[in-house]
mmCIF file with all atom_site columns, C-alpha atoms in Angstrom:
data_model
loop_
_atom_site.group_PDB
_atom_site.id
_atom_site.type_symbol
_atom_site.label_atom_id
_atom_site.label_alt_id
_atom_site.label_comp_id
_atom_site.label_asym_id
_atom_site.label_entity_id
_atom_site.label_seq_id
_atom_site.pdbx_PDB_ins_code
_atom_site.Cartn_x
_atom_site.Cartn_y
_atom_site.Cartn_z
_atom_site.occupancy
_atom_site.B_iso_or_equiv
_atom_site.pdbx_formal_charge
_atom_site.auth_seq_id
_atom_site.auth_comp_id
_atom_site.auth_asym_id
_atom_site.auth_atom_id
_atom_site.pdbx_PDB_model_num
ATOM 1   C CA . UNK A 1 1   ? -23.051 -0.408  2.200   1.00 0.00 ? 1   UNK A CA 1
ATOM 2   C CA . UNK A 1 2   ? -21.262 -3.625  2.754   1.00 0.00 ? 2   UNK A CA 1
ATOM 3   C CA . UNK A 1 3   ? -21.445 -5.017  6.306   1.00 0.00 ? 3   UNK A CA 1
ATOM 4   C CA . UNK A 1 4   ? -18.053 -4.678  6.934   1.00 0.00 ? 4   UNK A CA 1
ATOM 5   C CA . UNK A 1 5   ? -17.670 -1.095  6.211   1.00 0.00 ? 5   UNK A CA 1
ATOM 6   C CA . UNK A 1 6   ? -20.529 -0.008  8.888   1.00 0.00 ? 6   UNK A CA 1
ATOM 7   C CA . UNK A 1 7   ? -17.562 -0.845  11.287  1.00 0.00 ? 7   UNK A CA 1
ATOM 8   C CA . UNK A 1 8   ? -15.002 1.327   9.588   1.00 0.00 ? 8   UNK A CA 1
ATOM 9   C CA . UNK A 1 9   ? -17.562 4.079   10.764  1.00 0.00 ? 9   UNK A CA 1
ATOM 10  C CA . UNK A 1 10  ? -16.967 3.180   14.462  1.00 0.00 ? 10  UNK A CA 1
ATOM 11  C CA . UNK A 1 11  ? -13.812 4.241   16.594  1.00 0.00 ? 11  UNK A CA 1
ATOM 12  C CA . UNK A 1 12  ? -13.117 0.943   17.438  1.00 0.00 ? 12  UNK A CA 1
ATOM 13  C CA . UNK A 1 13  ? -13.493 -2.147  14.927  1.00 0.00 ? 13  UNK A CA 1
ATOM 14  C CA . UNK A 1 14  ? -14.024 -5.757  16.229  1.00 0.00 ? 14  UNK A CA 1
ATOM 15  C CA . UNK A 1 15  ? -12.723 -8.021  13.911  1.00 0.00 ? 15  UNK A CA 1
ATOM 16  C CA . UNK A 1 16  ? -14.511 -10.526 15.581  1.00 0.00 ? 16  UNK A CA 1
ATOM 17  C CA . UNK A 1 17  ? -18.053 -9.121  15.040  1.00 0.00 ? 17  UNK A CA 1
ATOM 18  C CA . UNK A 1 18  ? -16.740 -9.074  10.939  1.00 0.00 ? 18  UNK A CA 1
ATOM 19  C CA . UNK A 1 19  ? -17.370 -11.568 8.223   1.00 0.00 ? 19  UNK A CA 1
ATOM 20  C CA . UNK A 1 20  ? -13.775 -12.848 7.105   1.00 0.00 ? 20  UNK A CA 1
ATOM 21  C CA . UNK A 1 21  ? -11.755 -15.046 4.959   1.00 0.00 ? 21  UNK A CA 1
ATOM 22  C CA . UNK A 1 22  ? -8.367  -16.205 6.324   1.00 0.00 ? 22  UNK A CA 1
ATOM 23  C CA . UNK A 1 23  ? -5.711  -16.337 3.149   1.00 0.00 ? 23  UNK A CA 1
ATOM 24  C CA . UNK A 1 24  ? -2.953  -18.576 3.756   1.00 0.00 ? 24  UNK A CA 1
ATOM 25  C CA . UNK A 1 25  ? -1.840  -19.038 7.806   1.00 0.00 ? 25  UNK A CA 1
ATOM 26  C CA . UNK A 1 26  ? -1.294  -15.553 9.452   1.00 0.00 ? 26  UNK A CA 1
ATOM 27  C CA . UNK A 1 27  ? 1.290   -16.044 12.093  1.00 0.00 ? 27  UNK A CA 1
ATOM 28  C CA . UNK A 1 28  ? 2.789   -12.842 12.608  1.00 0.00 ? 28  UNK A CA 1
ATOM 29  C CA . UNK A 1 29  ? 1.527   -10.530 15.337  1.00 0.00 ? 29  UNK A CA 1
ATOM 30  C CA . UNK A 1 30  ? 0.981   -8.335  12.618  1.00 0.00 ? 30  UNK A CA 1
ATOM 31  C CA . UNK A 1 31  ? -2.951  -9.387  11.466  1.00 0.00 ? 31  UNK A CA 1
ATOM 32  C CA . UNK A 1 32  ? -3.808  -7.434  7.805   1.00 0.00 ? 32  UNK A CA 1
ATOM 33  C CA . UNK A 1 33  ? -7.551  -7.340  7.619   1.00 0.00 ? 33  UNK A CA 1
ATOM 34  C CA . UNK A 1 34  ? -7.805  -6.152  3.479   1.00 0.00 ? 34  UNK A CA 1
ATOM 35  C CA . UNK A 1 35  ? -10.854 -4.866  2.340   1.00 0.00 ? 35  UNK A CA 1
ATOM 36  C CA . UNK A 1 36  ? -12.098 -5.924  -1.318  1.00 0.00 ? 36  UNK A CA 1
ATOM 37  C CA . UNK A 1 37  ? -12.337 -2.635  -2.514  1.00 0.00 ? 37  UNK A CA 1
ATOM 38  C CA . UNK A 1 38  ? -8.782  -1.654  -1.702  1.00 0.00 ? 38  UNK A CA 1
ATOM 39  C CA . UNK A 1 39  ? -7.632  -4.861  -3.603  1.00 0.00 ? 39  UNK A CA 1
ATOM 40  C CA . UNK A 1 40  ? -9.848  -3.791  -6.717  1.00 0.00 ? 40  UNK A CA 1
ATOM 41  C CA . UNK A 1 41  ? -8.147  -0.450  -6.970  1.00 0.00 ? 41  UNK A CA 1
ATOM 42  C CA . UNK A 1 42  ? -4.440  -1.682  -6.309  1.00 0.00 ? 42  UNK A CA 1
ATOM 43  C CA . UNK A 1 43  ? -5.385  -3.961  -9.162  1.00 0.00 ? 43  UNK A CA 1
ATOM 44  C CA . UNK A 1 44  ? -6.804  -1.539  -11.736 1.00 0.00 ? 44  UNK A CA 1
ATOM 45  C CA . UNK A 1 45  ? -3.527  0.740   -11.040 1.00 0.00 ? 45  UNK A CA 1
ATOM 46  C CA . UNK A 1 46  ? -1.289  -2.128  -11.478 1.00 0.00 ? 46  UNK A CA 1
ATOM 47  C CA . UNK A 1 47  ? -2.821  -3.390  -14.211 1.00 0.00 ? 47  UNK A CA 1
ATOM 48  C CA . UNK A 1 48  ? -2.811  0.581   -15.700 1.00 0.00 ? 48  UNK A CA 1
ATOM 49  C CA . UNK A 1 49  ? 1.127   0.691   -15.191 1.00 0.00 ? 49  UNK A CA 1
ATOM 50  C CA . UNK A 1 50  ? 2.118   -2.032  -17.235 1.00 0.00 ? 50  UNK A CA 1
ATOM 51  C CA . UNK A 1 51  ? 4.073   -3.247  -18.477 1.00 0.00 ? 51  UNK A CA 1
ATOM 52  C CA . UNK A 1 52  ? 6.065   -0.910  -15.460 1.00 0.00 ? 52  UNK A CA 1
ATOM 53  C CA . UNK A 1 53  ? 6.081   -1.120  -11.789 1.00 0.00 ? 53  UNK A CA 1
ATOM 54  C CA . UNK A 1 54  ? 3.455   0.372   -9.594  1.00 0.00 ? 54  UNK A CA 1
ATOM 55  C CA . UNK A 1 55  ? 3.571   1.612   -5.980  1.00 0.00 ? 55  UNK A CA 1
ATOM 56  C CA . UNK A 1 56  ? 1.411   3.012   -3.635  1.00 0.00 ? 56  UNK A CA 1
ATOM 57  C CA . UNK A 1 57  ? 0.032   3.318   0.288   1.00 0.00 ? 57  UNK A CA 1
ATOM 58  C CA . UNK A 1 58  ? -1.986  1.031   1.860   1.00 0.00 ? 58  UNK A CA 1
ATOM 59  C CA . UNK A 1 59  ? -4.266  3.336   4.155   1.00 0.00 ? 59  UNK A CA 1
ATOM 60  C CA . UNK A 1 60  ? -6.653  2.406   6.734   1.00 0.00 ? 60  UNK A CA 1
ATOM 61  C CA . UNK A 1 61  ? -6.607  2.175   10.299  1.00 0.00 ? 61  UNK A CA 1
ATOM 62  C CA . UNK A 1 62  ? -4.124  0.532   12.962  1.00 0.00 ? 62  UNK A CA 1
ATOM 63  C CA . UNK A 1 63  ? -6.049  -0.959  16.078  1.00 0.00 ? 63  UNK A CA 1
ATOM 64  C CA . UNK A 1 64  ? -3.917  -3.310  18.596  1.00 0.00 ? 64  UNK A CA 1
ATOM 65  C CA . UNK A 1 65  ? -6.596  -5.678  20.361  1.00 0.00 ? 65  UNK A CA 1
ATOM 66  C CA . UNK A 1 66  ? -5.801  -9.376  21.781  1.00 0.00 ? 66  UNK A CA 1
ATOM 67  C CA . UNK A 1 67  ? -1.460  -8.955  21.662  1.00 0.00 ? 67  UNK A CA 1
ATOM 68  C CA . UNK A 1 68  ? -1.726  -8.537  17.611  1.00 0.00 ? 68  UNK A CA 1
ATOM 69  C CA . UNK A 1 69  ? -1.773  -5.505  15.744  1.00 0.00 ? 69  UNK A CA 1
ATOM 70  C CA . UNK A 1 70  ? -4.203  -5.371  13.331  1.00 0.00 ? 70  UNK A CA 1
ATOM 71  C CA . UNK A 1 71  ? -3.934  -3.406  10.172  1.00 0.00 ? 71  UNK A CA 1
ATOM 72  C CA . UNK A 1 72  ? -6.962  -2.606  8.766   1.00 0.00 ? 72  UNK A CA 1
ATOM 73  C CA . UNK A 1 73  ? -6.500  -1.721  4.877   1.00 0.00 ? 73  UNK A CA 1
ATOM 74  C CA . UNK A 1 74  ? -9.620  0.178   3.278   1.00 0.00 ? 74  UNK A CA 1
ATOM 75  C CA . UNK A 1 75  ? -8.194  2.249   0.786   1.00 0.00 ? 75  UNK A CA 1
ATOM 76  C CA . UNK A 1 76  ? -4.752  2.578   -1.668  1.00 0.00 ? 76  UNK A CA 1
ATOM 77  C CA . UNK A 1 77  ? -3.361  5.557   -2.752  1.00 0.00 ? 77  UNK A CA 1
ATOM 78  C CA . UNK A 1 78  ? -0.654  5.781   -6.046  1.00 0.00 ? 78  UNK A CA 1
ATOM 79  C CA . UNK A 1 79  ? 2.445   6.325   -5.456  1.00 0.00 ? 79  UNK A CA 1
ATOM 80  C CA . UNK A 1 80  ? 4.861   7.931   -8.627  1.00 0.00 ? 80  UNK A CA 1
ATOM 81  C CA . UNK A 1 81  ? 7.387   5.545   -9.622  1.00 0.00 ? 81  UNK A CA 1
ATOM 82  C CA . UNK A 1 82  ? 10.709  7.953   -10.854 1.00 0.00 ? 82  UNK A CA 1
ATOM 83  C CA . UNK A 1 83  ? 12.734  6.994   -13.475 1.00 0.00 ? 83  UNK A CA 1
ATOM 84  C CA . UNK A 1 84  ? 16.204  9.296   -12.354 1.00 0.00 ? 84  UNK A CA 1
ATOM 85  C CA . UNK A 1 85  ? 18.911  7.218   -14.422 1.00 0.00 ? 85  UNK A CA 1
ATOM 86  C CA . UNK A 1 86  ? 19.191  3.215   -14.095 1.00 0.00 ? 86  UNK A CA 1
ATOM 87  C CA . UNK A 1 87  ? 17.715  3.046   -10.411 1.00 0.00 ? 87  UNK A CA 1
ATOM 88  C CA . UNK A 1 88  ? 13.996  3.917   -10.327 1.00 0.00 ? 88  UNK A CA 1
ATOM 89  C CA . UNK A 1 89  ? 12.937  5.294   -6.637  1.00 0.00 ? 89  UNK A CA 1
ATOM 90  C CA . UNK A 1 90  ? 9.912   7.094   -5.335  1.00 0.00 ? 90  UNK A CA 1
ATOM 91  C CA . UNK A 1 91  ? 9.844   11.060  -4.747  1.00 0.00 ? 91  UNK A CA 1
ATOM 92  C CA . UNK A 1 92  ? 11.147  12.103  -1.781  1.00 0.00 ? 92  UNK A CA 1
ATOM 93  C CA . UNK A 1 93  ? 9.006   15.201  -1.365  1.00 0.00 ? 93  UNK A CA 1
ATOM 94  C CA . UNK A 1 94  ? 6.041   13.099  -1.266  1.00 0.00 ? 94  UNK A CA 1
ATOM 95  C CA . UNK A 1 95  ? 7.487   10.350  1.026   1.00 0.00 ? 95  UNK A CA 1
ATOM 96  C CA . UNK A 1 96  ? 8.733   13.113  3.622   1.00 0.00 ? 96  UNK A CA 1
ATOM 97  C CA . UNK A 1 97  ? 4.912   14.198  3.245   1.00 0.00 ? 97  UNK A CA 1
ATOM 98  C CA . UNK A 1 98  ? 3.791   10.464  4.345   1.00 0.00 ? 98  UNK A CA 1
ATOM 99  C CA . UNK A 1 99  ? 6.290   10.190  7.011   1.00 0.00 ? 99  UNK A CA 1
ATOM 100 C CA . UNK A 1 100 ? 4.725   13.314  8.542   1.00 0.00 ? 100 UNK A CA 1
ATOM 101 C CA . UNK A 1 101 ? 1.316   12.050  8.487   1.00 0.00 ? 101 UNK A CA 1
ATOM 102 C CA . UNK A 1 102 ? 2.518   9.240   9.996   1.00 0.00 ? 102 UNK A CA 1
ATOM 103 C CA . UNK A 1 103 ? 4.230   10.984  12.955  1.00 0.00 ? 103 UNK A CA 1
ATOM 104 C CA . UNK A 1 104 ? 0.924   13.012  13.536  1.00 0.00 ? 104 UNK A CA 1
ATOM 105 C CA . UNK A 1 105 ? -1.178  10.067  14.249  1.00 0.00 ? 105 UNK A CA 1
ATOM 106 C CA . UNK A 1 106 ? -3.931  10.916  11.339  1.00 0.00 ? 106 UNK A CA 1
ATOM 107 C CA . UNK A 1 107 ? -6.493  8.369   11.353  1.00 0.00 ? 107 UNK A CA 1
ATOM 108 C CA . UNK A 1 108 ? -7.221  6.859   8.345   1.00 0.00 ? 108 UNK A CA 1
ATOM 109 C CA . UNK A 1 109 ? -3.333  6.563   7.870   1.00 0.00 ? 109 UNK A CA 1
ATOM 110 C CA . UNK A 1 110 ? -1.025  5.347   5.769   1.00 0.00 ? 110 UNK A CA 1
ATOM 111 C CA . UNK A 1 111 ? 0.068   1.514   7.271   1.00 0.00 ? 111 UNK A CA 1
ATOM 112 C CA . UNK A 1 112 ? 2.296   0.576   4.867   1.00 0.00 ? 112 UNK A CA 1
ATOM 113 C CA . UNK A 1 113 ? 2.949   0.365   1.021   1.00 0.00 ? 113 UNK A CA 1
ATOM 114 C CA . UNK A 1 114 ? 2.784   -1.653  -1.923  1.00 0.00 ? 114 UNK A CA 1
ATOM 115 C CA . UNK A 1 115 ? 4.758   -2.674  -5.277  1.00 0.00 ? 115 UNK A CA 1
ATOM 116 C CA . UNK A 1 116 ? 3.607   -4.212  -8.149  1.00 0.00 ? 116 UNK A CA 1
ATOM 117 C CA . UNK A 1 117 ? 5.475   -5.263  -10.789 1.00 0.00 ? 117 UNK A CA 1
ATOM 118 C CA . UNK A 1 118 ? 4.524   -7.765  -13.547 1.00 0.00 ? 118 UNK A CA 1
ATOM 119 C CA . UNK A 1 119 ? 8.036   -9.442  -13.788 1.00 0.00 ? 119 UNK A CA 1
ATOM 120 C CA . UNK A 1 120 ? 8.080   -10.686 -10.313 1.00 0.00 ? 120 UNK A CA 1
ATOM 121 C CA . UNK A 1 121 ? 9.272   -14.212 -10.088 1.00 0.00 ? 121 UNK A CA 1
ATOM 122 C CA . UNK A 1 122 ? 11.553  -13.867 -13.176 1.00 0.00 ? 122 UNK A CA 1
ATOM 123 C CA . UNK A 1 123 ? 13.352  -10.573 -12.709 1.00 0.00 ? 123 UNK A CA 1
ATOM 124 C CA . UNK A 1 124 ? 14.420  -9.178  -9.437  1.00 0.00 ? 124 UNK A CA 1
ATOM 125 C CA . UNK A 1 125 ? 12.659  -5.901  -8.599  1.00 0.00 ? 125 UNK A CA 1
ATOM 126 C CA . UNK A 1 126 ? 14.149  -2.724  -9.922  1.00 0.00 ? 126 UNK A CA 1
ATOM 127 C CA . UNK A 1 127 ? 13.167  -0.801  -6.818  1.00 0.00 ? 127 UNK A CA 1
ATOM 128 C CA . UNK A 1 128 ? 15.164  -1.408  -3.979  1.00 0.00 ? 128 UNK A CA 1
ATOM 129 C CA . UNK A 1 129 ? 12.253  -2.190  -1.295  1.00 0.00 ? 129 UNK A CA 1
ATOM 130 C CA . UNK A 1 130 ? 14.465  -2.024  0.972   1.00 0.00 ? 130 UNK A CA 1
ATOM 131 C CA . UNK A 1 131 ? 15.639  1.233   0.871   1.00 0.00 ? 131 UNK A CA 1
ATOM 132 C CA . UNK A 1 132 ? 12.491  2.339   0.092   1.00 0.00 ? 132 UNK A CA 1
ATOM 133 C CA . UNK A 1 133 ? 10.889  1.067   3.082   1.00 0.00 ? 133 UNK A CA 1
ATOM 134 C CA . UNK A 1 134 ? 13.452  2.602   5.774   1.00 0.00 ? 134 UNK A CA 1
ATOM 135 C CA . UNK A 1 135 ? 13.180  5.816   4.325   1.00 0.00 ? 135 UNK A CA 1
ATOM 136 C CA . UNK A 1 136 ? 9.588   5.422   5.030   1.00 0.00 ? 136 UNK A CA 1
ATOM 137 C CA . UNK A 1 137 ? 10.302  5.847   8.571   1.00 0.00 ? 137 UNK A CA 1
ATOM 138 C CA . UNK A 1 138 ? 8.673   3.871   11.938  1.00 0.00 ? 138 UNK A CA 1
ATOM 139 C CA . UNK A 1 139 ? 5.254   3.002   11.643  1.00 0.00 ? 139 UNK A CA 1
ATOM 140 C CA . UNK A 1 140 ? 5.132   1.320   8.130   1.00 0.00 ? 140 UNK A CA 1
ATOM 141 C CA . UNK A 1 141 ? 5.144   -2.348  9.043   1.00 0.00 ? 141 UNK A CA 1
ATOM 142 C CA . UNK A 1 142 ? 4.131   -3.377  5.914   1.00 0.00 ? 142 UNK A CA 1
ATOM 143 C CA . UNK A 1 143 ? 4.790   -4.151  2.371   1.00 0.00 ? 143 UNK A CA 1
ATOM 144 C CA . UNK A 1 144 ? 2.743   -5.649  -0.130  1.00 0.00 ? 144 UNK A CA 1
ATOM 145 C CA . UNK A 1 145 ? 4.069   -7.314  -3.528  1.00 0.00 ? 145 UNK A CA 1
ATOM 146 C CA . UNK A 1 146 ? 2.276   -8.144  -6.417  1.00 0.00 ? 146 UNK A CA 1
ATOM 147 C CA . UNK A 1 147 ? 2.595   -9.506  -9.353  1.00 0.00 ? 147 UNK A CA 1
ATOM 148 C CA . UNK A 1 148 ? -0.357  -8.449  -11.311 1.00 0.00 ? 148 UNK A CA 1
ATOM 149 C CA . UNK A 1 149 ? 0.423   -10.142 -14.154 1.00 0.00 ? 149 UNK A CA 1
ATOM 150 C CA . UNK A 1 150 ? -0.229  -13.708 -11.828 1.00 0.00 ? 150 UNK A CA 1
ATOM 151 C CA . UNK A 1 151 ? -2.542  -11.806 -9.737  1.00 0.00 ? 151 UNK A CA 1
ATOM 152 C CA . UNK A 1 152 ? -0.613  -13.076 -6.484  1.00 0.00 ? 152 UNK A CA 1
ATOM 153 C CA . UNK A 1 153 ? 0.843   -10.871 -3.771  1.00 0.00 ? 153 UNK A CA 1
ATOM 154 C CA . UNK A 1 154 ? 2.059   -11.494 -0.425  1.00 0.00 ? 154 UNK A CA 1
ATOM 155 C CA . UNK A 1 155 ? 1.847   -8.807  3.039   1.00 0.00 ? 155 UNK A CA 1
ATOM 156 C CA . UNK A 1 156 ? 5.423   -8.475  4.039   1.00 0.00 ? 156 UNK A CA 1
ATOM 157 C CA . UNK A 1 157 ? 6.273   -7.489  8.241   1.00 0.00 ? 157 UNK A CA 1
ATOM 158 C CA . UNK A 1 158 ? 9.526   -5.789  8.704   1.00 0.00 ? 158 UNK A CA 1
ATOM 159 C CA . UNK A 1 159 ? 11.392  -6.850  11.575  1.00 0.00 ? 159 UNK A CA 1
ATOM 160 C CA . UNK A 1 160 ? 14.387  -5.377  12.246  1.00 0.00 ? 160 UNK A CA 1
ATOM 161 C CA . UNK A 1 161 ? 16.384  -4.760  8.786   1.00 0.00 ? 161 UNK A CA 1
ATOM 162 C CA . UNK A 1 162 ? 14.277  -7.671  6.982   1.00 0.00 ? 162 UNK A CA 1
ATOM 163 C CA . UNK A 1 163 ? 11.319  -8.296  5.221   1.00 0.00 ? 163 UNK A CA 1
ATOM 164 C CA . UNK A 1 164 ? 9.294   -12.039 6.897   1.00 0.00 ? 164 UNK A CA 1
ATOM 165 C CA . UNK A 1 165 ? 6.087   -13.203 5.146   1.00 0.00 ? 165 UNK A CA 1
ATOM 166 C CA . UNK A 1 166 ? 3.207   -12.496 7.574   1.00 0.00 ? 166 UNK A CA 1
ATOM 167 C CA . UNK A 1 167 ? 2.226   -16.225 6.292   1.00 0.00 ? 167 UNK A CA 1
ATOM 168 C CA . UNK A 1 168 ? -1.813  -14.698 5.170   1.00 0.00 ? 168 UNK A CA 1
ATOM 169 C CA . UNK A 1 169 ? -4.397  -11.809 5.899   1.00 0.00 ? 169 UNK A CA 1
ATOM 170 C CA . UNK A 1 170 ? -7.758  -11.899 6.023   1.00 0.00 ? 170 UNK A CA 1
ATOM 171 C CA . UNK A 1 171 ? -10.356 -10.155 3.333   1.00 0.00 ? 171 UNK A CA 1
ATOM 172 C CA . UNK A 1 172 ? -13.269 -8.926  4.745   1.00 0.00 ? 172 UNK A CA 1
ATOM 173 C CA . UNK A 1 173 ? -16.560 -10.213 3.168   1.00 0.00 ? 173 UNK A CA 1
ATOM 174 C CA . UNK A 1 174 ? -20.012 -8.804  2.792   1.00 0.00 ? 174 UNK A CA 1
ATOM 175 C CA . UNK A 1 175 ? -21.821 -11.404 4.629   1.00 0.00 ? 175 UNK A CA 1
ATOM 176 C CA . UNK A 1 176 ? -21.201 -15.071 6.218   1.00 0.00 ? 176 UNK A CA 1
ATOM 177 C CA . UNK A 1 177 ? -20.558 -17.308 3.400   1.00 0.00 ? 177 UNK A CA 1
ATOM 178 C CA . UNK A 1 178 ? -20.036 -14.953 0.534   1.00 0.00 ? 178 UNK A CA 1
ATOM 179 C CA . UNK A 1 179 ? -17.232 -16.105 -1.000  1.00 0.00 ? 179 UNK A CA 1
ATOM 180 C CA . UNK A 1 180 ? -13.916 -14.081 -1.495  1.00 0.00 ? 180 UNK A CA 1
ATOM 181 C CA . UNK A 1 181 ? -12.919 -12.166 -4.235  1.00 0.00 ? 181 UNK A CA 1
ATOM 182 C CA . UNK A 1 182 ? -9.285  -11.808 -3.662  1.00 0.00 ? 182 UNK A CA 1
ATOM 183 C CA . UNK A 1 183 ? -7.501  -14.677 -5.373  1.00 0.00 ? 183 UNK A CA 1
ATOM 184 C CA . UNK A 1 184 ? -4.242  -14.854 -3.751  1.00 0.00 ? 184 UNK A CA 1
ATOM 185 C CA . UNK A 1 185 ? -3.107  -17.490 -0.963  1.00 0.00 ? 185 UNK A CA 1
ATOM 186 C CA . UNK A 1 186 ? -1.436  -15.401 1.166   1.00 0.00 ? 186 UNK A CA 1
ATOM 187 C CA . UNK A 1 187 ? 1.931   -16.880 0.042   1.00 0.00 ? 187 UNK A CA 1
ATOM 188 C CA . UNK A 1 188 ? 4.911   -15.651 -2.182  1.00 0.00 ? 188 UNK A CA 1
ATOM 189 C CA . UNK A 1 189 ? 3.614   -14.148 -6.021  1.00 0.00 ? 189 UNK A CA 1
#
């Protein structure tokens, strides 16, 4: 068991007490803390969708601590990609389903979602991310985009009607000094 992970056992994780890597400059009051395991699997399904998009939920836990909210991301979870005409969208059964969890409080919980798509930078996305992330709900502050295909992605805060670059994240690492296996920068893919 990784060091990090004893402390997802606990009711209350200190990500103080936690060997991390900062990515880039976090300066929202959103903090995402992603675990290396969660990256791995976002990156096998992406990399099993292409040349298509990929989504999915980011699930872990939410803990606010210090005037920052910090979103703990241990696990992803697919998310089918529809192809209903021109416009692909997600299935609406399934993100009523989320919303709900959401509502209840469940704990691990979805925190947010993510889209990959290996044309980022020289297409615009197919999926509208915005509509997909309202009907969502409150309580998804997140999005993460990849580009699997540069293996870059960047943790998105929505604020309002917008999506703002949280600037970075942090990975979690197995000890002090390992070094980090998640390649990207924390900046735009």
């Amino acid at each position: 068991m990784l060091f990090a992970e004893r402390f997802i056992e606990d009711s209350v994780m200190d990500h103080t007490s936690i060997p991390l890597a900062r990515k880039g400059r976090p300066r929202s009051a959103v903090r995402v803390i992603l675990f290396p395991q969660a990256y791995a699997a976002l990156m096998d399904m992406a990399r099993g969708g292409l040349p298509v998009e990929t989504a999915g939920l980011l699930v872990g836990t939410l803990q606010e601590q210090g005037g920052y909210t910090w979103l703990w991301v241990r696990s992803v979870e697919p998310l089918a990609v529809r192809y209903d005409g021109l416009q692909p969208g997600l299935d609406p059964l399934r993100v009523s389903a989320v919303r709900d969890s959401v509502a209840l409080g469940a704990s691990p919980r979805p925190l947010g979602w993510f889209y990959a798509d290996p044309g980022m930078g020289v297409f615009a996305p197919r999926l509208n991310l915005r509509e997909v992330h309202r009907s969502f709900g409150p309580g998804f502050p997140i999005l993460l985009v990849v580009n699997p295909a540069t293996e870059q992605g960047v943790f998105l805060e929505w604020r309002g009607d917008r999506f703002v670059p949280t600037g970075g994240f942090y990975e979690t690492l197995p000890r002090d000094g390992a070094e980090p296996t998640v390649p990207w920068g924390g900046g735009l893919p």
